[in-house]
Short mmCIF file of C-alpha atoms in Angstrom, two decimals:
data_model
loop_
_atom_site.label_atom_id
_atom_site.label_comp_id
_atom_site.label_asym_id
_atom_site.label_seq_id
_atom_site.Cartn_x
_atom_site.Cartn_y
_atom_site.Cartn_z
CA MET A 1 0.00 0.00 0.00
CA LYS A 2 1.15 3.51 -0.78
CA ASP A 3 1.69 5.72 2.24
CA GLU A 4 -0.47 8.84 2.46
CA PRO A 5 2.22 11.38 1.53
CA THR A 6 3.14 9.35 -1.50
CA ARG A 7 -0.49 8.94 -2.51
CA GLN A 8 -1.19 12.66 -2.21
CA LYS A 9 1.87 13.47 -4.19
CA ILE A 10 0.83 11.12 -6.96
CA ILE A 11 -2.69 12.60 -7.03
CA SER A 12 -1.29 16.11 -7.22
CA MET A 13 0.95 15.08 -10.11
CA ALA A 14 -2.04 13.65 -12.03
CA SER A 15 -4.02 16.81 -11.53
CA ALA A 16 -1.24 18.74 -13.21
CA PHE A 17 -2.19 17.19 -16.60
CA PRO A 18 -4.77 19.00 -18.76
CA GLU A 19 -8.35 18.20 -17.90
CA GLU A 20 -9.05 16.90 -21.39
CA ASP A 21 -6.37 14.26 -20.88
CA LEU A 22 -8.24 12.89 -17.82
CA ASP A 23 -11.83 13.27 -19.07
CA GLU A 24 -13.87 10.17 -19.87
CA SER A 25 -17.30 11.77 -20.11
CA CYS A 26 -19.58 12.39 -23.09
CA ASP A 27 -19.10 15.83 -24.59
CA ASN A 28 -22.85 16.13 -25.19
CA CYS A 29 -24.48 14.93 -21.94
CA GLY A 30 -21.69 14.20 -19.47
CA GLU A 31 -22.39 10.49 -19.21
CA ASP A 32 -19.60 7.93 -19.48
CA ARG A 33 -18.28 7.82 -22.99
CA VAL A 34 -18.16 4.63 -25.06
CA CYS A 35 -16.75 5.99 -28.30
CA TYR A 36 -15.09 8.92 -30.01
CA CYS A 37 -16.00 10.54 -33.38
CA LEU A 38 -12.76 11.16 -35.21
CA LYS A 39 -14.44 13.47 -37.71
CA CYS A 40 -16.16 15.73 -35.14
CA MET A 41 -13.55 15.11 -32.39
CA LEU A 42 -16.25 14.38 -29.77
CA SER A 43 -16.50 11.81 -26.96
CA LEU A 44 -19.93 10.17 -26.99
CA CYS A 45 -21.96 7.96 -24.68
CA LYS A 46 -23.99 5.07 -26.02
CA LYS A 47 -27.18 7.13 -26.42
CA CYS A 48 -25.47 10.06 -28.11
CA LYS A 49 -23.48 7.69 -30.32
CA ASP A 50 -26.62 6.36 -32.02
CA SER A 51 -28.14 9.76 -32.69
CA HIS A 52 -24.80 11.23 -33.74
CA ALA A 53 -23.99 8.41 -36.16
CA HIS A 54 -27.33 8.85 -37.97
CA SER A 55 -27.31 12.64 -38.06
CA GLU A 56 -25.31 12.75 -41.30
CA GLU A 57 -22.96 10.63 -43.36
CA GLY A 58 -19.23 10.51 -43.01
CA HIS A 59 -18.84 10.08 -39.24
CA ASP A 60 -15.87 7.95 -38.24
CA ILE A 61 -16.73 6.32 -34.89
CA LEU A 62 -13.94 4.79 -32.81
CA ASP A 63 -15.22 2.49 -30.02
CA LEU A 64 -13.49 2.84 -26.64
CA PRO A 65 -13.88 -0.28 -24.50
CA PRO A 66 -13.05 -0.04 -20.76
CA LEU A 67 -9.35 -0.29 -19.97
CA GLU A 68 -8.29 -3.62 -18.50
CA GLN A 69 -6.74 -3.68 -15.06
CA ASN A 70 -3.94 -6.10 -15.93
CA MET A 71 -0.73 -4.62 -14.65
CA PRO A 72 2.77 -5.53 -15.89
CA MET A 73 5.31 -6.91 -13.42
CA CYS A 74 8.05 -4.65 -12.09
CA ALA A 75 11.35 -4.89 -13.92
CA GLN A 76 13.25 -4.85 -10.59
CA HIS A 77 10.85 -6.96 -8.49
CA ASN A 78 9.41 -9.96 -10.24
CA ASP A 79 6.82 -10.55 -7.52
CA ARG A 80 5.29 -7.06 -7.63
CA GLU A 81 2.91 -5.41 -10.11
CA SER A 82 3.80 -2.11 -11.70
CA THR A 83 0.76 -0.13 -10.54
CA LEU A 84 2.46 3.20 -11.16
CA TYR A 85 3.98 4.92 -14.18
CA CYS A 86 6.94 7.30 -14.25
CA TRP A 87 6.13 9.99 -16.81
CA GLY A 88 9.69 11.24 -16.83
CA CYS A 89 11.22 7.84 -17.61
CA GLN A 90 8.17 6.58 -19.54
CA VAL A 91 8.31 3.23 -17.76
CA PRO A 92 5.93 1.33 -15.48
CA THR A 93 7.13 0.89 -11.89
CA CYS A 94 6.11 -0.64 -8.60
CA GLU A 95 5.44 1.49 -5.50
CA GLU A 96 8.83 0.82 -3.94
CA CYS A 97 10.77 1.70 -7.10
CA ALA A 98 8.65 4.81 -7.56
CA ARG A 99 9.27 5.97 -3.99
CA GLU A 100 12.96 5.06 -3.76
CA ASN A 101 14.01 6.01 -7.28
CA HIS A 102 11.66 8.09 -9.45
CA LEU A 103 10.07 10.39 -6.85
CA LYS A 104 13.42 11.15 -5.27
CA GLU A 105 14.65 12.26 -8.69
CA GLY A 106 11.70 14.63 -8.95
CA HIS A 107 9.92 12.68 -11.71
CA ASP A 108 6.16 12.84 -12.21
CA VAL A 109 4.60 9.52 -11.18
CA VAL A 110 0.91 8.65 -11.75
CA GLU A 111 -1.32 5.62 -11.47
CA MET A 112 -0.91 3.13 -14.31
CA THR A 113 -4.62 3.44 -15.21
CA THR A 114 -4.30 7.24 -15.20
CA ALA A 115 -1.26 7.07 -17.48
CA ALA A 116 -3.13 4.76 -19.86
CA LEU A 117 -6.11 7.14 -19.90
CA ILE A 118 -3.90 10.17 -20.57
CA LYS A 119 -2.07 8.40 -23.38
CA ARG A 120 -5.33 7.13 -24.86
CA ASN A 121 -6.87 10.61 -24.93
CA GLN A 122 -3.73 12.13 -26.39
CA LEU A 123 -3.54 9.44 -29.06
CA ILE A 124 -7.21 9.84 -29.97
CA ARG A 125 -6.91 13.60 -30.32
CA ASP A 126 -3.65 13.41 -32.27
CA PHE A 127 -5.06 10.73 -34.55
CA ALA A 128 -8.29 12.72 -35.14
CA GLU A 129 -6.38 15.94 -35.80
CA GLU A 130 -4.02 14.26 -38.23
CA LYS A 131 -6.87 12.44 -39.95
CA ASN A 132 -8.90 15.62 -40.40
CA LYS A 133 -5.81 17.46 -41.54
CA LEU A 134 -4.45 14.75 -43.82
CA THR A 135 -7.70 13.58 -45.39
CA PRO A 136 -8.21 16.69 -47.57
CA GLN A 137 -4.52 16.66 -48.46
CA LEU A 138 -4.62 12.99 -49.31
CA GLN A 139 -7.76 13.43 -51.36
CA SER A 140 -6.09 16.30 -53.17
CA GLN A 141 -3.03 14.16 -53.83
CA VAL A 142 -5.20 11.31 -55.06
CA LYS A 143 -6.82 13.73 -57.49
CA ASN A 144 -3.41 14.99 -58.55
CA ILE A 145 -2.29 11.41 -59.17
CA GLU A 146 -5.40 10.69 -61.23
CA GLU A 147 -4.80 13.83 -63.27
CA GLY A 148 -1.11 12.93 -63.48
CA VAL A 149 -1.98 9.49 -64.88
CA GLU A 150 -4.11 11.12 -67.58
CA ALA A 151 -1.36 13.67 -68.26
CA TYR A 152 1.16 10.85 -68.65
CA LYS A 153 -1.17 9.04 -71.01
CA ALA A 154 -1.51 12.18 -73.11
CA TYR A 155 2.25 12.70 -72.95
CA PHE A 156 3.07 9.19 -74.17
CA GLN A 157 0.40 9.51 -76.85
CA ASN A 158 2.09 12.71 -78.02
CA LEU A 159 5.36 10.81 -78.28
CA LYS A 160 3.69 8.05 -80.29
CA ASP A 161 2.01 10.60 -82.57
CA ALA A 162 5.33 12.41 -83.07
CA MET A 163 7.06 9.14 -84.02
CA THR A 164 4.21 8.26 -86.40
CA ALA A 165 4.41 11.70 -88.01
CA GLN A 166 8.18 11.31 -88.35
CA ALA A 167 7.66 7.91 -89.97
CA GLU A 168 5.12 9.37 -92.40
CA LYS A 169 7.52 12.17 -93.24
CA LEU A 170 10.31 9.65 -93.84
CA LYS A 171 8.03 7.45 -95.97
CA GLN A 172 6.93 10.46 -98.00
CA MET A 173 10.54 11.44 -98.57
CA VAL A 174 11.40 7.85 -99.54
CA ASN A 175 8.53 7.83 -102.04
CA GLU A 176 9.73 11.13 -103.51
CA VAL A 177 13.27 9.77 -103.91
CA VAL A 178 11.94 6.55 -105.47
CA GLU A 179 9.88 8.62 -107.90
CA GLU A 180 12.98 10.64 -108.77
CA ARG A 181 14.95 7.48 -109.47
CA GLN A 182 12.14 6.06 -111.57
CA ARG A 183 11.90 9.27 -113.60
CA GLU A 184 15.65 9.08 -114.20
CA LEU A 185 15.31 5.45 -115.21
CA LYS A 186 12.41 6.23 -117.54
CA GLU A 187 14.43 8.98 -119.22
CA MET A 188 17.36 6.57 -119.66
CA GLU A 189 15.00 3.98 -121.12
CA LYS A 190 13.62 6.58 -123.53
CA ASN A 191 17.11 7.64 -124.66
CA SER A 192 18.19 4.02 -125.13
CA ALA A 193 15.08 3.33 -127.22
CA ILE A 194 15.88 6.34 -129.42
CA ILE A 195 19.45 5.12 -129.98
CA LEU A 196 18.27 1.60 -130.81
CA GLN A 197 15.59 2.92 -133.14
CA GLU A 198 18.19 5.04 -134.96
CA GLN A 199 20.41 1.96 -135.32
CA ARG A 200 17.49 -0.08 -136.60
CA GLN A 201 16.72 2.61 -139.16
CA LYS A 202 20.35 2.66 -140.19
CA LEU A 203 20.29 -1.12 -140.73
CA GLU A 204 17.02 -0.97 -142.63
CA ASP A 205 18.40 1.79 -144.87
CA HIS A 206 21.54 -0.28 -145.47
CA VAL A 207 19.48 -3.35 -146.37
CA ALA A 208 17.25 -1.30 -148.64
CA GLU A 209 20.27 0.16 -150.42
CA ILE A 210 21.68 -3.34 -150.95
CA HIS A 211 18.40 -4.53 -152.45
CA ASP A 212 18.18 -1.46 -154.67
CA THR A 213 21.72 -2.02 -155.90
CA ILE A 214 20.99 -5.72 -156.57
CA ASN A 215 17.83 -4.84 -158.50
CA GLU A 216 19.74 -2.29 -160.52
CA TYR A 217 22.45 -4.88 -161.27
CA ARG A 218 19.83 -7.48 -162.17
CA GLU A 219 18.41 -5.18 -164.83
CA THR A 220 21.90 -4.52 -166.16
CA GLU A 221 22.70 -8.24 -166.16
CA GLN A 222 19.51 -9.08 -168.02
CA SER A 223 20.47 -6.69 -170.79
CA GLY A 224 23.35 -9.01 -171.70
CA ASP A 225 25.41 -6.00 -172.74
CA PRO A 226 29.02 -6.45 -171.54
CA GLU A 227 29.65 -2.76 -171.87
CA LYS A 228 26.77 -1.90 -169.52
CA ILE A 229 27.89 -4.51 -167.05
CA LYS A 230 31.43 -3.13 -167.11
CA GLU A 231 30.09 0.41 -166.80
CA PHE A 232 27.89 -0.65 -163.83
CA ALA A 233 30.86 -2.28 -162.12
CA ASP A 234 33.10 0.78 -162.61
CA LYS A 235 30.38 3.13 -161.47
CA ASN A 236 29.35 1.22 -158.34
CA MET A 237 32.70 -0.23 -157.25
CA ASP A 238 33.07 2.06 -154.22
CA LYS A 239 29.40 1.68 -153.36
CA ILE A 240 29.61 -2.11 -153.50
CA SER A 241 32.69 -2.08 -151.27
CA ARG A 242 30.86 0.12 -148.76
CA LEU A 243 27.76 -2.07 -148.77
CA LYS A 244 29.92 -5.09 -148.02
CA GLN A 245 30.96 -3.43 -144.76
CA PHE A 246 28.67 -3.65 -141.76
CA PRO A 247 27.29 -0.18 -140.77
CA GLU A 248 28.93 1.46 -137.81
CA MET A 249 26.78 0.75 -134.76
CA VAL A 250 26.71 2.25 -131.30
CA LYS A 251 27.05 0.05 -128.24
CA VAL A 252 24.14 0.68 -125.90
CA THR A 253 24.89 -0.27 -122.31
CA PRO A 254 21.96 -0.57 -119.89
CA PRO A 255 22.32 1.45 -116.67
CA THR A 256 23.35 -0.27 -113.46
CA TYR A 257 21.83 0.45 -110.08
CA GLU A 258 24.34 0.79 -107.29
CA SER A 259 22.22 0.48 -104.18
CA ALA A 260 23.59 1.45 -100.82
CA LYS A 261 23.29 -1.01 -97.97
CA VAL A 262 20.16 -0.60 -95.89
CA ASP A 263 21.38 1.29 -92.84
CA VAL A 264 19.24 0.49 -89.82
CA ASP A 265 21.26 2.87 -87.67
CA PHE A 266 20.38 5.70 -90.06
CA ILE A 267 16.68 4.94 -89.64
CA ARG A 268 17.08 4.81 -85.87
CA GLU A 269 18.90 8.13 -85.99
CA MET A 270 16.01 9.67 -87.92
CA PHE A 271 13.68 8.66 -85.10
CA GLY A 272 15.86 10.10 -82.35
CA THR A 273 16.23 8.50 -78.94
CA LEU A 274 14.11 8.07 -75.86
CA VAL A 275 15.86 9.66 -72.92
CA PHE A 276 14.48 9.17 -69.42
CA LYS A 277 15.44 12.04 -67.20
CA GLU A 278 14.91 11.29 -63.56
CA HIS A 279 12.70 13.88 -61.95
CA THR A 280 10.85 14.32 -58.69
CA TRP A 281 7.16 14.98 -58.61
CA SER A 282 5.48 15.70 -55.32
CA THR A 283 1.88 14.52 -55.37
CA ASP A 284 0.82 17.51 -53.30
CA GLU A 285 0.95 19.55 -56.50
CA ARG A 286 -0.34 19.02 -60.00
CA LEU A 287 1.91 17.26 -62.46
CA LYS A 288 3.42 19.71 -64.92
CA ILE A 289 4.27 18.24 -68.29
CA PRO A 290 6.75 20.32 -70.33
CA ASP A 291 5.66 21.84 -73.62
CA HIS A 292 5.40 19.68 -76.73
CA ASP A 293 8.44 21.25 -78.39
CA GLU A 294 10.51 20.71 -75.27
CA LEU A 295 9.45 17.10 -74.87
CA ILE A 296 9.75 15.96 -78.47
CA GLN A 297 13.05 16.70 -80.19
CA LEU A 298 13.32 14.72 -83.40
CA PRO A 299 16.15 15.17 -85.89
CA THR A 300 15.55 16.94 -89.17
CA ILE A 301 15.29 14.55 -92.10
CA GLU A 302 17.52 15.70 -94.95
CA LYS A 303 16.33 14.60 -98.37
CA GLU A 304 19.91 14.41 -99.67
CA GLU A 305 20.73 11.86 -96.98
CA VAL A 306 17.76 9.76 -98.06
CA ARG A 307 18.97 9.98 -101.69
CA LYS A 308 22.36 8.61 -100.66
CA LYS A 309 20.68 5.63 -99.01
CA PHE A 310 18.96 4.79 -102.31
CA GLY A 311 22.16 4.57 -104.28
CA THR A 312 22.73 5.88 -107.80
CA LEU A 313 22.03 4.94 -111.39
CA VAL A 314 25.30 4.57 -113.29
CA VAL A 315 25.20 4.95 -117.07
CA THR A 316 28.04 4.15 -119.47
CA GLU A 317 28.00 6.58 -122.39
CA ALA A 318 27.24 5.14 -125.82
CA GLU A 319 30.30 4.37 -127.92
CA PRO A 320 30.93 2.94 -131.39
CA THR A 321 31.34 -0.82 -131.57
CA GLU A 322 34.79 -2.12 -132.36
CA GLU A 323 35.12 -3.99 -135.65
CA ASP A 324 35.90 -7.65 -135.43
CA PRO A 325 39.04 -8.37 -137.58
CA GLN A 326 38.02 -11.99 -138.05
CA GLU A 327 34.59 -10.95 -139.27
CA ASN A 328 36.10 -8.52 -141.77
CA GLN A 329 38.50 -11.21 -142.98
CA ARG A 330 35.60 -13.65 -143.39
CA THR A 331 33.66 -11.06 -145.40
CA GLU A 332 36.61 -10.40 -147.71
CA GLU A 333 37.13 -14.12 -148.31
CA THR A 334 33.46 -14.63 -149.08
CA ASN A 335 33.23 -11.58 -151.33
CA PRO A 336 36.57 -10.93 -153.14
CA PRO A 337 37.05 -7.57 -154.90
CA VAL A 338 35.43 -7.20 -158.30
CA GLU A 339 37.83 -7.60 -161.18
CA PRO A 340 36.71 -5.52 -164.23
CA GLU A 341 38.10 -8.00 -166.74
CA GLY A 342 35.94 -9.95 -169.12
CA ASP A 343 32.21 -10.04 -169.35
CA ARG A 344 31.37 -13.08 -167.23
CA GLU A 345 34.00 -12.37 -164.67
CA VAL A 346 32.42 -9.00 -163.91
CA SER A 347 28.94 -10.44 -163.55
CA GLU A 348 30.13 -13.06 -161.06
CA SER A 349 31.87 -10.53 -158.90
CA VAL A 350 28.82 -8.31 -158.38
CA ILE A 351 26.58 -8.85 -155.32
CA SER A 352 24.07 -11.60 -155.95
CA ASP A 353 20.77 -12.43 -154.30
CA ASP A 354 22.29 -15.45 -152.60
CA GLU A 355 24.81 -13.45 -150.58
CA ASP A 356 24.28 -12.87 -146.87
CA ILE A 357 22.45 -9.56 -146.56
CA PRO A 358 21.63 -7.93 -143.22
CA ARG A 359 17.86 -8.14 -142.80
CA GLU A 360 15.42 -6.36 -140.53
CA THR A 361 14.53 -8.35 -137.44
CA ASP A 362 11.38 -8.23 -135.37
CA GLU A 363 13.24 -7.72 -132.11
CA THR A 364 15.66 -4.91 -131.27
CA GLN A 365 18.58 -6.24 -129.29
CA PHE A 366 21.38 -4.55 -127.38
CA ILE A 367 24.57 -4.61 -129.47
#
């Protein structure tokens, strides 16, 4: 048992705490409380609890059951309960330890049940104050997060749209370069066709001249007049020698396409890079997304660079064909020079219908 001076001292120490720390009554009617409304920060009895809870929505009722009387054992005396509590040391203590140690040091010592009540009331008030203070802030942060999520969605969509636009721009430029190359190729095809047509015309004219010369000789031959035959041979000697030679032709070389290797790194470079810059965003403020131009920085696509990636069309200029010495030798052996001696000899030396004559073909071929 505590002696009277000690008991009075402990009571006086308890009374030094704020009244609200020691109050267990209903704030409405003064009856014993059974709960606490964290929203309204009110202690309520059972009767007031029911009416208060149904008065409006949003009340947060915390039930407060009676405190148990189970006391912890003293740390220094295993056979004694710690019925007291040293507020200075924040430890439970038995009466002897309180009297011999804590009170002599000038510490505030109260009943264990009183200490539990004080701490309960302080915790309830602190919890209610923090809840009422934090709830609006938390709700605001939740809203900021929701808006931030939508802002991020819009931000990433902007990035996707920018990449798509860059791809469309690149595809358009590729199509333009392809069209340029095809126009060049079409012009080359047109020029080659003109050259081949000119060569065909030259061959046809040569063949026609041969046939005309043969027809003219045939008429002379049919006359049977040696003098006319000799005159024809003398007159057309140079012409016959020329017709025996193949017309000078031009070698037409098709263009070659020197394509550059597909450069994946170049394509990647045209689409820029994704750089993640670490940043801090406090959810107590709205998320601020930088401007579009600041966020999206794509490289400029140069059309000349795209042209280089599509290679070039290389054309070898047209040049006269080289004469084949063996072919010329074969022609001379087949058709020896005309000798203007004798009547029959002259007729046999002139071009006949049986000789090989260049003829027009249905297909134009590269020479």
